GROMACS .gro file of C-alpha atoms in nm:
model
  205
    1GLU     CA    1  -6.012 -10.520  13.825
    2ARG     CA    2  -5.954 -10.614  14.196
    3LEU     CA    3  -5.792 -10.941  14.101
    4ALA     CA    4  -5.582 -10.768  13.835
    5ALA     CA    5  -5.465 -10.516  14.089
    6SER     CA    6  -5.380 -10.791  14.343
    7PHE     CA    7  -5.195 -10.993  14.079
    8PHE     CA    8  -4.982 -10.682  13.980
    9SER     CA    9  -4.935 -10.562  14.336
   10LEU     CA   10  -4.580 -10.697  14.395
   11PRO     CA   11  -4.326 -10.408  14.327
   12ASP     CA   12  -4.025 -10.409  14.076
   13ARG     CA   13  -4.175 -10.684  13.858
   14TYR     CA   14  -4.242 -10.674  13.492
   15ARG     CA   15  -4.604 -10.665  13.418
   16LEU     CA   16  -4.768 -10.799  13.087
   17HIS     CA   17  -5.129 -10.844  13.012
   18TYR     CA   18  -5.282 -11.000  12.703
   19ASP     CA   19  -5.663 -10.978  12.712
   20LEU     CA   20  -5.775 -11.253  12.456
   21HIS     CA   21  -6.098 -11.197  12.258
   22THR     CA   22  -6.281 -11.303  11.947
   23ALA     CA   23  -6.456 -11.044  11.745
   24ILE     CA   24  -6.833 -11.036  11.669
   25ARG     CA   25  -6.784 -10.986  11.301
   26GLY     CA   26  -6.535 -11.100  11.048
   27SER     CA   27  -6.224 -10.906  10.960
   28LYS     CA   28  -6.000 -10.837  10.667
   29ILE     CA   29  -5.715 -10.879  10.916
   30GLU     CA   30  -5.790 -11.187  11.125
   31GLN     CA   31  -5.557 -11.138  11.420
   32PHE     CA   32  -5.497 -10.793  11.553
   33ALA     CA   33  -5.414 -10.612  11.871
   34LEU     CA   34  -5.543 -10.288  12.046
   35TYR     CA   35  -5.258 -10.106  12.218
   36PRO     CA   36  -5.390  -9.865  12.492
   37TRP     CA   37  -5.288  -9.501  12.541
   38LYS     CA   38  -5.177  -9.305  12.838
   39GLU     CA   39  -5.056  -8.945  12.845
   40GLY     CA   40  -4.675  -8.914  12.869
   41ARG     CA   41  -4.615  -9.287  12.791
   42GLN     CA   42  -4.481  -9.413  12.460
   43HIS     CA   43  -4.592  -9.726  12.291
   44SER     CA   44  -4.314  -9.983  12.299
   45ARG     CA   45  -4.136 -10.105  11.979
   46PHE     CA   46  -4.025 -10.419  12.169
   47GLU     CA   47  -4.374 -10.502  12.257
   48LEU     CA   48  -4.495 -10.444  11.898
   49ALA     CA   49  -4.223 -10.682  11.775
   50ARG     CA   50  -4.320 -10.934  12.034
   51LEU     CA   51  -4.693 -10.906  11.911
   52ARG     CA   52  -4.559 -10.966  11.552
   53ALA     CA   53  -4.375 -11.266  11.663
   54ALA     CA   54  -4.695 -11.402  11.838
   55GLY     CA   55  -4.885 -11.393  11.509
   56MET     CA   56  -5.051 -11.060  11.516
   57SER     CA   57  -5.083 -10.898  11.167
   58ALA     CA   58  -5.189 -10.554  11.279
   59VAL     CA   59  -5.189 -10.321  11.584
   60LEU     CA   60  -5.419 -10.018  11.654
   61LEU     CA   61  -5.226  -9.759  11.840
   62GLN     CA   62  -5.486  -9.580  12.040
   63ASN     CA   63  -5.466  -9.209  12.118
   64LYS     CA   64  -5.712  -9.146  12.386
   65PRO     CA   65  -5.837  -9.321  12.703
   66SER     CA   66  -6.053  -9.630  12.672
   67ILE     CA   67  -6.291  -9.829  12.893
   68VAL     CA   68  -6.158 -10.175  12.784
   69PHE     CA   69  -5.983 -10.398  13.052
   70SER     CA   70  -5.642 -10.385  12.899
   71ALA     CA   71  -5.664  -9.995  12.919
   72TYR     CA   72  -5.721 -10.023  13.286
   73THR     CA   73  -5.415 -10.247  13.347
   74TYR     CA   74  -5.209 -10.042  13.119
   75GLU     CA   75  -5.310  -9.689  13.263
   76GLN     CA   76  -5.369  -9.775  13.624
   77LEU     CA   77  -5.143 -10.074  13.695
   78GLY     CA   78  -4.852  -9.989  13.473
   79ALA     CA   79  -4.869 -10.325  13.268
   80GLU     CA   80  -4.777 -10.345  12.907
   81ALA     CA   81  -5.132 -10.445  12.810
   82PHE     CA   82  -5.322 -10.539  12.488
   83THR     CA   83  -5.653 -10.652  12.365
   84LEU     CA   84  -5.588 -10.925  12.125
   85GLU     CA   85  -5.864 -11.006  11.865
   86LEU     CA   86  -5.803 -11.364  11.747
   87GLY     CA   87  -6.059 -11.410  11.478
   88LYS     CA   88  -6.439 -11.413  11.450
   89ALA     CA   89  -6.649 -11.563  11.731
   90ARG     CA   90  -6.795 -11.905  11.604
   91PRO     CA   91  -6.970 -12.189  11.776
   92PHE     CA   92  -6.749 -12.398  11.995
   93GLY     CA   93  -6.529 -12.637  11.793
   94GLN     CA   94  -6.543 -12.431  11.465
   95ASN     CA   95  -6.234 -12.218  11.505
   96GLN     CA   96  -5.980 -12.485  11.416
   97HIS     CA   97  -5.865 -12.295  11.111
   98VAL     CA   98  -5.733 -12.000  11.328
   99ASN     CA   99  -5.368 -12.046  11.368
  100LEU     CA  100  -5.286 -11.974  11.730
  101ALA     CA  101  -4.955 -12.166  11.728
  102PRO     CA  102  -4.732 -11.857  11.711
  103LEU     CA  103  -4.918 -11.709  12.009
  104ARG     CA  104  -4.908 -12.025  12.221
  105LEU     CA  105  -4.538 -12.062  12.142
  106ARG     CA  106  -4.451 -11.705  12.239
  107LEU     CA  107  -4.659 -11.728  12.563
  108GLU     CA  108  -4.480 -12.042  12.664
  109GLN     CA  109  -4.147 -11.882  12.598
  110ILE     CA  110  -4.239 -11.570  12.808
  111ILE     CA  111  -4.365 -11.788  13.093
  112GLU     CA  112  -4.063 -12.022  13.083
  113GLY     CA  113  -3.808 -11.741  13.040
  114SER     CA  114  -3.688 -11.890  12.720
  115GLU     CA  115  -3.792 -11.613  12.484
  116PRO     CA  116  -3.549 -11.560  12.201
  117GLU     CA  117  -3.325 -11.250  12.181
  118PRO     CA  118  -3.553 -10.953  12.087
  119ASP     CA  119  -3.580 -10.880  11.717
  120GLU     CA  120  -3.739 -10.531  11.704
  121SER     CA  121  -3.808 -10.540  11.343
  122LEU     CA  122  -4.169 -10.464  11.273
  123GLU     CA  123  -4.158 -10.570  10.915
  124GLY     CA  124  -4.493 -10.734  10.816
  125LEU     CA  125  -4.680 -10.571  11.108
  126GLN     CA  126  -4.936 -10.320  11.004
  127LEU     CA  127  -4.983 -10.016  11.240
  128PHE     CA  128  -5.287  -9.804  11.241
  129SER     CA  129  -5.411  -9.499  11.440
  130VAL     CA  130  -5.758  -9.367  11.517
  131ALA     CA  131  -5.855  -9.088  11.285
  132ARG     CA  132  -6.192  -9.030  11.440
  133GLU     CA  133  -6.502  -9.185  11.587
  134VAL     CA  134  -6.841  -9.198  11.444
  135ILE     CA  135  -7.097  -9.115  11.707
  136LYS     CA  136  -7.458  -9.200  11.677
  137ARG     CA  137  -7.661  -8.893  11.775
  138SER     CA  138  -8.023  -9.006  11.709
  139ASP     CA  139  -8.246  -9.283  11.598
  140ALA     CA  140  -8.218  -9.129  11.243
  141PHE     CA  141  -7.861  -9.258  11.214
  142THR     CA  142  -7.779  -9.463  10.925
  143PHE     CA  143  -7.454  -9.636  10.825
  144ASN     CA  144  -7.394  -9.675  10.450
  145LEU     CA  145  -7.226  -9.992  10.488
  146ALA     CA  146  -7.336 -10.359  10.454
  147ASP     CA  147  -7.468 -10.528  10.774
  148ASP     CA  148  -7.189 -10.785  10.751
  149VAL     CA  149  -6.898 -10.544  10.657
  150GLU     CA  150  -6.573 -10.672  10.794
  151ASN     CA  151  -6.334 -10.491  11.028
  152PHE     CA  152  -6.053 -10.323  10.847
  153SER     CA  153  -6.266 -10.282  10.523
  154GLU     CA  154  -6.114  -9.999  10.319
  155LEU     CA  155  -6.310  -9.665  10.274
  156GLU     CA  156  -6.285  -9.466   9.951
  157LYS     CA  157  -6.202  -9.096  10.001
  158GLY     CA  158  -6.506  -8.886   9.949
  159TYR     CA  159  -6.765  -9.178  10.048
  160VAL     CA  160  -7.052  -9.078  10.260
  161LEU     CA  161  -6.994  -9.317  10.557
  162ALA     CA  162  -7.297  -9.231  10.776
  163GLU     CA  163  -7.567  -8.992  10.810
  164ASP     CA  164  -7.779  -8.860  11.108
  165VAL     CA  165  -8.018  -8.594  11.214
  166SER     CA  166  -8.004  -8.233  11.096
  167ASP     CA  167  -7.835  -8.341  10.775
  168SER     CA  168  -7.511  -8.438  10.954
  169ARG     CA  169  -7.292  -8.664  10.745
  170TRP     CA  170  -6.960  -8.841  10.805
  171VAL     CA  171  -6.767  -8.811  10.476
  172VAL     CA  172  -6.434  -8.998  10.441
  173LYS     CA  173  -6.165  -8.743  10.414
  174GLU     CA  174  -5.859  -8.955  10.510
  175GLU     CA  175  -5.618  -9.140  10.270
  176GLY     CA  176  -5.606  -9.510  10.337
  177ALA     CA  177  -5.903  -9.503  10.573
  178ARG     CA  178  -6.061  -9.816  10.712
  179ILE     CA  179  -6.359  -9.891  10.940
  180ILE     CA  180  -6.341 -10.117  11.252
  181PHE     CA  181  -6.606 -10.209  11.498
  182PRO     CA  182  -6.909 -10.077  11.308
  183ASN     CA  183  -7.232 -10.101  11.498
  184PRO     CA  184  -7.532  -9.880  11.410
  185LYS     CA  185  -7.743 -10.046  11.672
  186VAL     CA  186  -7.565  -9.878  11.967
  187LYS     CA  187  -7.763  -9.641  12.192
  188ASN     CA  188  -7.771  -9.277  12.099
  189GLY     CA  189  -7.470  -9.085  12.203
  190LEU     CA  190  -7.230  -9.386  12.179
  191ARG     CA  191  -6.965  -9.474  11.929
  192ALA     CA  192  -7.098  -9.657  11.619
  193GLY     CA  193  -6.765  -9.720  11.458
  194ILE     CA  194  -6.395  -9.606  11.432
  195VAL     CA  195  -6.217  -9.466  11.121
  196ILE     CA  196  -5.859  -9.562  11.134
  197VAL     CA  197  -5.569  -9.485  10.896
  198PRO     CA  198  -5.217  -9.620  10.855
  199ALA     CA  199  -4.961  -9.527  11.111
  200ASP     CA  200  -4.574  -9.529  11.116
  201ALA     CA  201  -4.325  -9.633  11.390
  202ASP     CA  202  -4.208  -9.276  11.459
  203GLY     CA  203  -4.222  -9.201  11.832
  204LEU     CA  204  -4.217  -9.551  11.958
  205GLY     CA  205  -4.024  -9.616  12.273
   0.00000   0.00000   0.00000
């Protein structure tokens, strides 16, 4: 964080941060981005279009503070910041099938100042928002999902997603719901998964 704060310390400069990751598990949507949230600040249509051009197929528009690094640079340093998930983590040398050419080209264009005129069309880019988080409350917590369930797997309305102590249950109520980052092995009190739903582009800056 200190290095990022120093890097972004010069005033009156455009600030952009892509935090590149691979995911622990597979995903129905291989390349996607997480767009942090800050009260009073709109998500940018231009930046979403730029992500689409860089090869992202989906973006999760977050609606609450987060502890990820891109949230820090977005909230505290004023950068346009994103966590980019670029496929499943595999042993070194086994990710050749992941097509990173669009991302590389866009980064080169941004650095060189040769980026094409902005096309703010979001056609083909899937937008999602957080419907709710699944919190593990006790050791009795169970996820009614396969251990290898992929991110963005669809959830049928009415499905009992998880169960915990005192007969508490998470039942899918949302239309078009999907699950991301499911992890029933987290410590009690932590998030064991996120239920997301399709979002539209209304309210973008």
